[in-house]
C-alpha cells in the first residue's frame, strides 16, 4: 500500500500511540478493535481516529471494526519498527540516567546505543547497559556511527555548543530536554520538551481555566 | 489591565517561554526588545508573537518595540509568578529524582513541595531538598495540603490507581510522564508527555520527511 506522503504532523504524532495500544491488544490475543474502543484507550475522539486512518487508506469496516493484526503490520512498517533505530544521548545527569534506565525497546526497536558525558567518574562506566563515552570524543564517535537522532540532556549553558558538534557529526534530529532554544541548520529537526514550560503551562490552565465537573 | 479570558491554548503555552526570555533580558539590563529579537530568541515567528500579544492588549510600539520591564510585570502577573505554586511529585525513580534535582524555582516561584514513593529505602530521606513521604499516606497528606497539581513519574502499571487517589485528594492537574493514558473526571486536566512517543515521532519525521538544507 502506498502511504500518503502528506500526513499532517498531528496525525504522525499519534501513530506511535496507536501502535503501542494495538500491540497490547495483539499480546492479549484480540483480533479486532472498534474505533470506539481505540478512542477510549488512546483518548483521541473516534472522528479523529477515522480521519487519521484515512491518510493510510480505508482500513476499517463498518460493524466489524479494524483487524488488529493487519493494522499492526501496517503501523509497524510505517513506524519502521522492523529496522532498529539507534539514538545517542548526550548528558548522563539525572535526566540522562533516567532515559538510559527507561526501556525504550520494550515495545519497539528504538534504543539508546551511545551515551556521552564530561564527568571522568562516569566515562567508561555502564549506565543502563550503555557504556558512557567521553563527550570530548563526541564528534568522531558520532561521525563513525549511523546515528542521526540525539537526546540532549546536558546543562542548558552548554546546549548550543554541544548541538553545534552533533550537527557537524551528521545528526538530523534532536530531542531537546534542556531549557535552551537551539539554533540549527534548516535540515535539522528539533523537538523541544521544556519541563519548566510544561509545568508552568499546566499550572496556568488549572488556575485560570478551571474545568467543570460534568 | 483586563486579561482576555479566551486565550488560545497554543498562546498560553508560549507565555512561560516569553517570560523566561524577558527575564534574562532584564537581568542583562536591557530595557526594550523588538519583536524580531524576541522571535529569534524564542524561535516563534514575529507575526505569531504579535498575535499572541494582542490577546493581552497592544503592548508594542512601532520603531520602539516592547518595554521589557512592563512586559515582564505583565507576564509575571499573568503566569502568577508572584504567588508560590507548590506541586507534588509521585514516584521517586530515576525520572522523579531528576525532577527533584531540577531547579524549577530558578526562574519562577514554582516548586516541588512534596514527593512520594513506595520504596522503604527512600521514605524519610531527602532527595533534592524534599523529604520523600510514604505513598500509602498520599491521600491524607495531599488532602491536607493546598497542592492541586501533581507530576506523575510512577511505573505505568500503577499510574491509574495512583491517579484515582490523587484526584480524590483534590488534584486538578496532572503532568503525566508515564506511558499510561489516564482516565480522570471532567474537571481534571492531564498533560501527557510520553517519552517513547516523542522519540518515535522525531525518528519518524527524520526518516520520512528529511528537511532540506537552505
Short mmCIF file of C-alpha atoms in Angstrom, two decimals:
data_model
loop_
_atom_site.label_atom_id
_atom_site.label_comp_id
_atom_site.label_asym_id
_atom_site.label_seq_id
_atom_site.Cartn_x
_atom_site.Cartn_y
_atom_site.Cartn_z
CA UNK A 1 0.00 0.00 0.00
CA UNK A 2 1.17 3.46 -0.87
CA UNK A 3 1.49 5.76 2.10
CA UNK A 4 0.18 9.23 1.56
CA UNK A 5 3.22 11.41 1.78
CA UNK A 6 1.35 14.39 3.21
CA UNK A 7 0.46 13.10 6.66
CA UNK A 8 -0.23 16.07 8.95
CA UNK A 9 2.22 16.41 11.82
CA UNK A 10 -0.59 15.93 14.37
CA UNK A 11 -1.54 12.61 12.77
CA UNK A 12 2.05 11.40 12.61
CA UNK A 13 2.43 12.20 16.29
CA UNK A 14 -0.41 9.86 17.19
CA UNK A 15 0.92 6.88 15.22
CA UNK A 16 3.20 5.55 17.96
CA UNK A 17 0.25 5.76 20.39
CA UNK A 18 -1.96 3.68 18.10
CA UNK A 19 0.87 1.28 17.54
CA UNK A 20 1.51 0.69 21.24
CA UNK A 21 -2.16 0.09 22.03
CA UNK A 22 -2.64 -2.29 19.10
CA UNK A 23 0.46 -4.17 20.17
CA UNK A 24 -1.06 -4.66 23.65
CA UNK A 25 -4.34 -5.89 22.14
CA UNK A 26 -2.42 -8.33 20.00
CA UNK A 27 -0.49 -9.63 23.03
CA UNK A 28 -3.88 -10.19 24.73
CA UNK A 29 -4.97 -12.30 21.78
CA UNK A 30 -7.56 -9.82 20.45
CA UNK A 31 -8.10 -9.94 16.70
CA UNK A 32 -10.30 -6.90 16.11
CA UNK A 33 -10.97 -3.49 17.61
CA UNK A 34 -13.67 -0.86 17.07
CA UNK A 35 -12.81 2.80 16.62
CA UNK A 36 -14.78 3.42 19.85
CA UNK A 37 -12.54 1.06 21.86
CA UNK A 38 -9.47 2.55 20.22
CA UNK A 39 -10.78 6.01 21.02
CA UNK A 40 -11.31 5.22 24.70
CA UNK A 41 -7.91 3.62 25.06
CA UNK A 42 -5.80 6.30 23.41
CA UNK A 43 -8.01 9.26 24.46
CA UNK A 44 -8.46 10.52 20.92
CA UNK A 45 -12.00 11.01 19.60
CA UNK A 46 -13.14 8.44 17.04
CA UNK A 47 -13.71 11.02 14.30
CA UNK A 48 -10.05 11.99 14.57
CA UNK A 49 -9.00 8.33 14.54
CA UNK A 50 -11.02 7.68 11.39
CA UNK A 51 -9.57 10.79 9.74
CA UNK A 52 -6.05 9.79 10.79
CA UNK A 53 -6.52 6.31 9.34
CA UNK A 54 -7.91 7.70 6.11
CA UNK A 55 -4.47 9.09 5.30
CA UNK A 56 -3.31 5.49 5.00
CA UNK A 57 -6.30 4.26 3.00
CA UNK A 58 -9.62 2.87 4.33
CA UNK A 59 -8.57 0.29 6.87
CA UNK A 60 -11.83 -0.16 8.84
CA UNK A 61 -15.06 -1.95 8.01
CA UNK A 62 -18.48 -0.93 9.39
CA UNK A 63 -19.84 -3.29 12.07
CA UNK A 64 -16.57 -5.15 12.21
CA UNK A 65 -14.05 -2.50 13.13
CA UNK A 66 -10.39 -2.87 12.40
CA UNK A 67 -8.35 -6.03 12.03
CA UNK A 68 -5.69 -5.83 14.74
CA UNK A 69 -3.02 -7.89 13.03
CA UNK A 70 -3.40 -6.07 9.75
CA UNK A 71 -3.27 -2.65 11.43
CA UNK A 72 -0.29 -3.70 13.49
CA UNK A 73 1.60 -4.87 10.46
CA UNK A 74 0.74 -1.63 8.73
CA UNK A 75 1.86 0.59 11.60
CA UNK A 76 4.96 -1.48 12.19
CA UNK A 77 6.04 -0.82 8.63
CA UNK A 78 5.04 2.82 8.82
CA UNK A 79 6.90 3.48 12.04
CA UNK A 80 9.82 1.47 10.78
CA UNK A 81 9.54 -0.96 13.68
CA UNK A 82 11.34 -3.63 11.68
CA UNK A 83 14.54 -1.65 11.48
CA UNK A 84 16.43 -0.99 14.65
CA UNK A 85 16.87 2.72 15.24
CA UNK A 86 19.80 3.74 17.35
CA UNK A 87 19.92 7.09 19.05
CA UNK A 88 22.59 8.86 21.09
CA UNK A 89 22.16 10.50 24.46
CA UNK A 90 24.32 13.47 25.43
CA UNK A 91 24.50 14.28 29.14
CA UNK A 92 24.28 11.49 31.73
CA UNK A 93 22.97 13.58 34.65
CA UNK A 94 19.78 12.72 36.50
CA UNK A 95 17.55 13.06 33.47
CA UNK A 96 20.01 11.29 31.15
CA UNK A 97 20.33 8.43 33.64
CA UNK A 98 16.54 8.18 33.76
CA UNK A 99 16.47 7.78 29.97
CA UNK A 100 19.19 5.15 29.98
CA UNK A 101 17.22 3.12 32.52
CA UNK A 102 13.94 3.74 30.69
CA UNK A 103 13.48 0.81 28.38
CA UNK A 104 12.66 2.35 25.02
CA UNK A 105 12.95 -1.00 23.26
CA UNK A 106 10.22 -2.70 25.32
CA UNK A 107 7.57 -2.04 22.68
CA UNK A 108 9.69 -1.06 19.71
CA UNK A 109 13.12 -1.32 18.18
CA UNK A 110 14.39 2.08 19.22
CA UNK A 111 17.27 2.16 21.63
CA UNK A 112 19.91 4.45 23.04
CA UNK A 113 23.09 2.96 21.64
CA UNK A 114 25.56 5.63 22.71
CA UNK A 115 25.85 7.92 25.72
CA UNK A 116 28.28 10.76 26.36
CA UNK A 117 29.26 12.81 29.35
CA UNK A 118 32.08 15.07 30.53
CA UNK A 119 32.30 13.61 34.06
CA UNK A 120 35.51 11.49 34.39
CA UNK A 121 33.79 9.38 37.07
CA UNK A 122 31.16 8.31 34.52
CA UNK A 123 33.31 7.82 31.41
CA UNK A 124 33.90 4.12 30.79
CA UNK A 125 31.13 3.09 33.20
CA UNK A 126 27.92 1.37 32.12
CA UNK A 127 24.62 3.11 32.83
CA UNK A 128 21.54 1.11 31.85
CA UNK A 129 23.74 -1.25 29.77
CA UNK A 130 25.25 1.59 27.75
CA UNK A 131 28.94 2.48 28.13
CA UNK A 132 29.36 6.21 28.78
CA UNK A 133 31.88 7.76 26.38
CA UNK A 134 33.89 10.95 26.72
CA UNK A 135 31.95 13.93 25.35
CA UNK A 136 35.30 15.26 24.04
CA UNK A 137 35.27 12.41 21.52
CA UNK A 138 31.63 13.02 20.56
CA UNK A 139 32.45 14.41 17.12
CA UNK A 140 34.49 11.44 15.88
CA UNK A 141 32.43 8.78 17.66
CA UNK A 142 29.11 10.03 16.24
CA UNK A 143 30.52 10.63 12.75
CA UNK A 144 31.62 6.98 12.59
CA UNK A 145 28.17 5.73 13.68
CA UNK A 146 24.94 5.60 11.67
CA UNK A 147 23.09 7.55 14.36
CA UNK A 148 21.08 10.54 13.16
CA UNK A 149 18.95 11.33 16.22
CA UNK A 150 20.18 12.53 19.62
CA UNK A 151 18.57 13.16 23.00
CA UNK A 152 20.02 16.27 24.60
CA UNK A 153 20.10 16.22 28.42
CA UNK A 154 23.13 18.45 29.06
CA UNK A 155 23.10 21.58 31.24
CA UNK A 156 21.45 24.50 29.42
CA UNK A 157 24.60 26.62 29.20
CA UNK A 158 26.44 24.05 27.03
CA UNK A 159 23.39 23.01 24.97
CA UNK A 160 24.22 25.17 21.93
CA UNK A 161 27.91 24.23 21.77
CA UNK A 162 27.08 20.51 22.06
CA UNK A 163 24.40 20.97 19.39
CA UNK A 164 26.95 22.53 17.02
CA UNK A 165 29.18 19.46 17.46
CA UNK A 166 26.46 16.84 16.94
CA UNK A 167 25.06 18.67 13.92
CA UNK A 168 28.56 18.69 12.41
CA UNK A 169 28.70 14.94 13.11
CA UNK A 170 25.58 14.39 10.97
CA UNK A 171 22.71 14.40 13.47
CA UNK A 172 19.40 15.36 11.76
CA UNK A 173 17.04 15.22 14.74
CA UNK A 174 17.42 16.46 18.31
CA UNK A 175 15.09 15.79 21.23
CA UNK A 176 15.96 18.81 23.35
CA UNK A 177 15.26 18.46 27.09
CA UNK A 178 17.34 21.49 28.07
CA UNK A 179 15.78 24.91 28.72
CA UNK A 180 17.89 26.33 25.84
CA UNK A 181 16.33 27.27 22.48
CA UNK A 182 18.71 25.83 19.89
CA UNK A 183 19.88 27.34 16.62
CA UNK A 184 20.35 24.65 13.95
CA UNK A 185 20.69 24.48 10.14
CA UNK A 186 17.48 24.18 8.08
CA UNK A 187 17.89 20.41 7.59
CA UNK A 188 17.92 19.58 11.31
CA UNK A 189 14.72 18.97 13.27
CA UNK A 190 14.48 19.93 16.93
CA UNK A 191 11.67 18.70 19.18
CA UNK A 192 11.83 20.76 22.34
CA UNK A 193 10.43 19.44 25.61
CA UNK A 194 10.87 22.15 28.21
CA UNK A 195 9.90 20.73 31.58
CA UNK A 196 9.52 24.12 33.28
CA UNK A 197 7.28 25.36 30.50
CA UNK A 198 5.16 22.20 30.58
CA UNK A 199 4.70 22.54 34.33
CA UNK A 200 4.01 26.29 34.24
CA UNK A 201 1.57 25.90 31.39
CA UNK A 202 -0.38 23.23 33.30
CA UNK A 203 -0.42 25.38 36.45
CA UNK A 204 -1.59 28.33 34.41
CA UNK A 205 -4.51 26.36 32.96
CA UNK A 206 -5.50 24.86 36.28
CA UNK A 207 -5.50 28.28 37.96
CA UNK A 208 -7.07 30.35 35.18
CA UNK A 209 -9.32 27.93 33.36
CA UNK A 210 -10.73 25.50 35.90
CA UNK A 211 -12.71 22.76 34.22
CA UNK A 212 -16.21 21.95 35.29
CA UNK A 213 -17.40 18.68 36.69
CA UNK A 214 -19.87 17.11 34.29
CA UNK B 1 -5.39 45.69 32.51
CA UNK B 2 -8.10 43.16 31.85
CA UNK B 3 -6.85 39.86 30.51
CA UNK B 4 -8.83 38.41 27.65
CA UNK B 5 -10.25 35.23 29.07
CA UNK B 6 -10.25 33.39 25.75
CA UNK B 7 -6.52 32.94 25.20
CA UNK B 8 -5.95 30.04 22.81
CA UNK B 9 -4.15 27.09 24.37
CA UNK B 10 -1.24 27.47 21.90
CA UNK B 11 -0.75 31.08 23.00
CA UNK B 12 -0.93 30.20 26.70
CA UNK B 13 1.70 27.53 26.14
CA UNK B 14 4.16 30.12 24.83
CA UNK B 15 3.76 32.53 27.75
CA UNK B 16 6.32 30.88 30.03
CA UNK B 17 8.81 30.96 27.12
CA UNK B 18 8.32 34.68 26.63
CA UNK B 19 8.55 35.19 30.35
CA UNK B 20 11.85 33.37 30.74
CA UNK B 21 13.48 35.21 27.83
CA UNK B 22 12.30 38.61 29.05
CA UNK B 23 13.59 37.82 32.49
CA UNK B 24 17.02 37.08 31.02
CA UNK B 25 16.98 40.37 29.09
CA UNK B 26 16.04 42.20 32.25
CA UNK B 27 18.90 40.57 34.17
CA UNK B 28 21.25 41.76 31.40
CA UNK B 29 19.99 45.30 31.93
CA UNK B 30 18.10 45.57 28.62
CA UNK B 31 15.10 47.89 28.69
CA UNK B 32 13.47 47.21 25.34
CA UNK B 33 13.16 44.41 22.79
CA UNK B 34 11.88 44.23 19.23
CA UNK B 35 9.51 41.50 18.10
CA UNK B 36 12.28 40.40 15.71
CA UNK B 37 14.75 39.85 18.57
CA UNK B 38 12.07 38.13 20.60
CA UNK B 39 11.25 35.98 17.58
CA UNK B 40 14.84 34.89 17.08
CA UNK B 41 15.33 34.11 20.75
CA UNK B 42 12.22 32.04 21.34
CA UNK B 43 12.02 30.57 17.81
CA UNK B 44 8.48 31.75 17.23
CA UNK B 45 7.76 33.88 14.14
CA UNK B 46 7.10 37.56 14.82
CA UNK B 47 3.58 37.51 13.34
CA UNK B 48 2.66 34.84 15.90
CA UNK B 49 4.28 36.86 18.69
CA UNK B 50 2.32 39.97 17.73
CA UNK B 51 -0.91 37.95 17.55
CA UNK B 52 -0.17 36.32 20.90
CA UNK B 53 0.46 39.72 22.49
CA UNK B 54 -2.72 41.14 21.01
CA UNK B 55 -4.73 38.85 23.30
CA UNK B 56 -3.34 40.89 26.19
CA UNK B 57 -3.89 44.28 24.60
CA UNK B 58 -1.49 46.23 22.33
CA UNK B 59 1.78 46.20 24.20
CA UNK B 60 4.24 47.09 21.41
CA UNK B 61 5.05 50.38 19.72
CA UNK B 62 6.32 50.69 16.15
CA UNK B 63 10.01 51.58 15.90
CA UNK B 64 10.44 51.16 19.63
CA UNK B 65 9.44 47.58 20.25
CA UNK B 66 8.34 46.35 23.63
CA UNK B 67 9.23 47.72 27.04
CA UNK B 68 10.95 44.83 28.85
CA UNK B 69 10.05 45.83 32.39
CA UNK B 70 6.41 46.46 31.52
CA UNK B 71 6.12 43.15 29.66
CA UNK B 72 7.84 41.32 32.44
CA UNK B 73 5.50 42.75 35.03
CA UNK B 74 2.58 41.85 32.83
CA UNK B 75 3.68 38.25 32.28
CA UNK B 76 4.66 37.82 35.90
CA UNK B 77 1.13 38.67 36.91
CA UNK B 78 -0.37 36.58 34.15
CA UNK B 79 1.67 33.50 34.98
CA UNK B 80 1.07 34.09 38.64
CA UNK B 81 4.78 34.43 39.32
CA UNK B 82 4.09 36.39 42.46
CA UNK B 83 2.32 33.53 44.18
CA UNK B 84 4.31 30.48 45.05
CA UNK B 85 2.87 27.39 43.42
CA UNK B 86 3.58 24.11 45.11
CA UNK B 87 3.31 20.85 43.23
CA UNK B 88 3.63 17.23 44.32
CA UNK B 89 5.73 14.55 42.68
CA UNK B 90 4.64 10.92 42.83
CA UNK B 91 7.33 8.33 42.10
CA UNK B 92 10.95 8.99 43.06
CA UNK B 93 12.60 6.69 40.50
CA UNK B 94 15.20 7.92 38.03
CA UNK B 95 12.90 10.40 36.35
CA UNK B 96 11.37 11.59 39.63
CA UNK B 97 14.84 12.08 41.09
CA UNK B 98 15.79 14.10 38.00
CA UNK B 99 12.81 16.40 38.63
CA UNK B 100 13.64 16.83 42.30
CA UNK B 101 17.17 17.88 41.38
CA UNK B 102 15.95 20.05 38.51
CA UNK B 103 15.55 23.53 39.93
CA UNK B 104 12.10 24.64 38.86
CA UNK B 105 12.25 27.69 41.09
CA UNK B 106 15.35 29.17 39.45
CA UNK B 107 13.33 31.44 37.19
CA UNK B 108 9.91 31.26 38.80
CA UNK B 109 8.08 30.52 42.02
CA UNK B 110 7.01 27.00 41.18
CA UNK B 111 8.46 24.24 43.28
CA UNK B 112 8.00 20.59 44.13
CA UNK B 113 6.97 20.74 47.78
CA UNK B 114 6.07 17.11 48.32
CA UNK B 115 7.39 13.81 46.99
CA UNK B 116 6.04 10.29 47.48
CA UNK B 117 7.36 6.81 46.85
CA UNK B 118 6.65 3.22 47.89
CA UNK B 119 10.32 2.27 48.41
CA UNK B 120 11.05 1.95 52.18
CA UNK B 121 14.71 2.86 51.49
CA UNK B 122 13.58 6.24 50.16
CA UNK B 123 10.81 7.13 52.60
CA UNK B 124 12.04 9.69 55.13
CA UNK B 125 15.12 10.53 53.03
CA UNK B 126 15.70 13.89 51.37
CA UNK B 127 16.03 14.00 47.59
CA UNK B 128 16.79 17.44 46.15
CA UNK B 129 15.82 19.04 49.50
CA UNK B 130 12.39 17.37 49.56
CA UNK B 131 11.57 14.71 52.14
CA UNK B 132 10.15 11.59 50.48
CA UNK B 133 6.86 10.52 52.07
CA UNK B 134 5.17 7.14 52.05
CA UNK B 135 2.89 6.78 49.02
CA UNK B 136 0.47 4.87 51.30
CA UNK B 137 -0.21 8.17 53.08
CA UNK B 138 -0.63 10.08 49.81
CA UNK B 139 -4.39 10.51 50.19
CA UNK B 140 -4.32 12.17 53.61
CA UNK B 141 -1.09 14.10 53.06
CA UNK B 142 -2.28 15.67 49.79
CA UNK B 143 -5.79 16.37 51.09
CA UNK B 144 -4.30 18.39 53.95
CA UNK B 145 -2.10 20.44 51.59
CA UNK B 146 -3.12 23.20 49.17
CA UNK B 147 -1.49 21.38 46.25
CA UNK B 148 -3.61 20.98 43.14
CA UNK B 149 -1.03 19.92 40.56
CA UNK B 150 1.00 16.69 40.56
CA UNK B 151 3.84 15.31 38.44
CA UNK B 152 3.35 11.60 37.84
CA UNK B 153 6.57 9.59 37.46
CA UNK B 154 5.42 6.20 38.77
CA UNK B 155 5.67 2.91 36.83
CA UNK B 156 2.99 2.69 34.13
CA UNK B 157 1.14 -0.25 35.71
CA UNK B 158 0.26 1.75 38.87
CA UNK B 159 -0.38 5.08 37.09
CA UNK B 160 -4.18 4.77 37.02
CA UNK B 161 -4.55 3.64 40.65
CA UNK B 162 -2.27 6.45 41.86
CA UNK B 163 -4.24 8.88 39.69
CA UNK B 164 -7.50 7.77 41.32
CA UNK B 165 -6.01 8.53 44.75
CA UNK B 166 -4.63 11.97 43.90
CA UNK B 167 -7.82 13.01 42.14
CA UNK B 168 -9.76 12.00 45.26
CA UNK B 169 -7.32 14.15 47.26
CA UNK B 170 -8.26 17.21 45.18
CA UNK B 171 -5.60 17.35 42.44
CA UNK B 172 -6.90 19.25 39.37
CA UNK B 173 -3.87 18.98 37.09
CA UNK B 174 -1.55 16.06 36.32
CA UNK B 175 1.68 16.18 34.34
CA UNK B 176 1.79 12.56 33.23
CA UNK B 177 5.23 11.18 32.34
CA UNK B 178 4.15 7.54 32.41
CA UNK B 179 3.26 5.64 29.20
CA UNK B 180 -0.28 5.11 30.59
CA UNK B 181 -3.28 7.00 29.19
CA UNK B 182 -5.19 8.16 32.27
CA UNK B 183 -8.93 8.24 32.88
CA UNK B 184 -9.91 11.25 35.02
CA UNK B 185 -13.12 13.19 35.89
CA UNK B 186 -14.09 16.10 33.59
CA UNK B 187 -12.67 18.72 35.97
CA UNK B 188 -9.12 17.34 35.96
CA UNK B 189 -6.56 18.34 33.34
CA UNK B 190 -3.91 15.89 32.19
CA UNK B 191 -0.86 16.96 30.18
CA UNK B 192 0.72 13.82 28.84
CA UNK B 193 4.40 13.70 27.95
CA UNK B 194 5.13 10.26 26.58
CA UNK B 195 8.88 9.98 26.09
CA UNK B 196 8.70 6.94 23.80
CA UNK B 197 6.15 8.66 21.60
CA UNK B 198 8.23 11.87 21.46
CA UNK B 199 11.29 9.90 20.42
CA UNK B 200 9.48 7.71 17.90
CA UNK B 201 7.74 10.70 16.41
CA UNK B 202 11.03 12.53 15.92
CA UNK B 203 12.64 9.42 14.37
CA UNK B 204 9.64 9.05 12.08
CA UNK B 205 9.95 12.63 10.85
CA UNK B 206 13.70 12.42 10.38
CA UNK B 207 13.39 9.20 8.39
CA UNK B 208 10.30 10.01 6.33
CA UNK B 209 10.39 13.76 5.94
CA UNK B 210 14.03 14.80 5.71
CA UNK B 211 14.36 18.58 5.69
CA UNK B 212 16.33 20.32 3.04
CA UNK B 213 19.36 22.44 3.55
CA UNK B 214 18.59 26.02 2.58
#
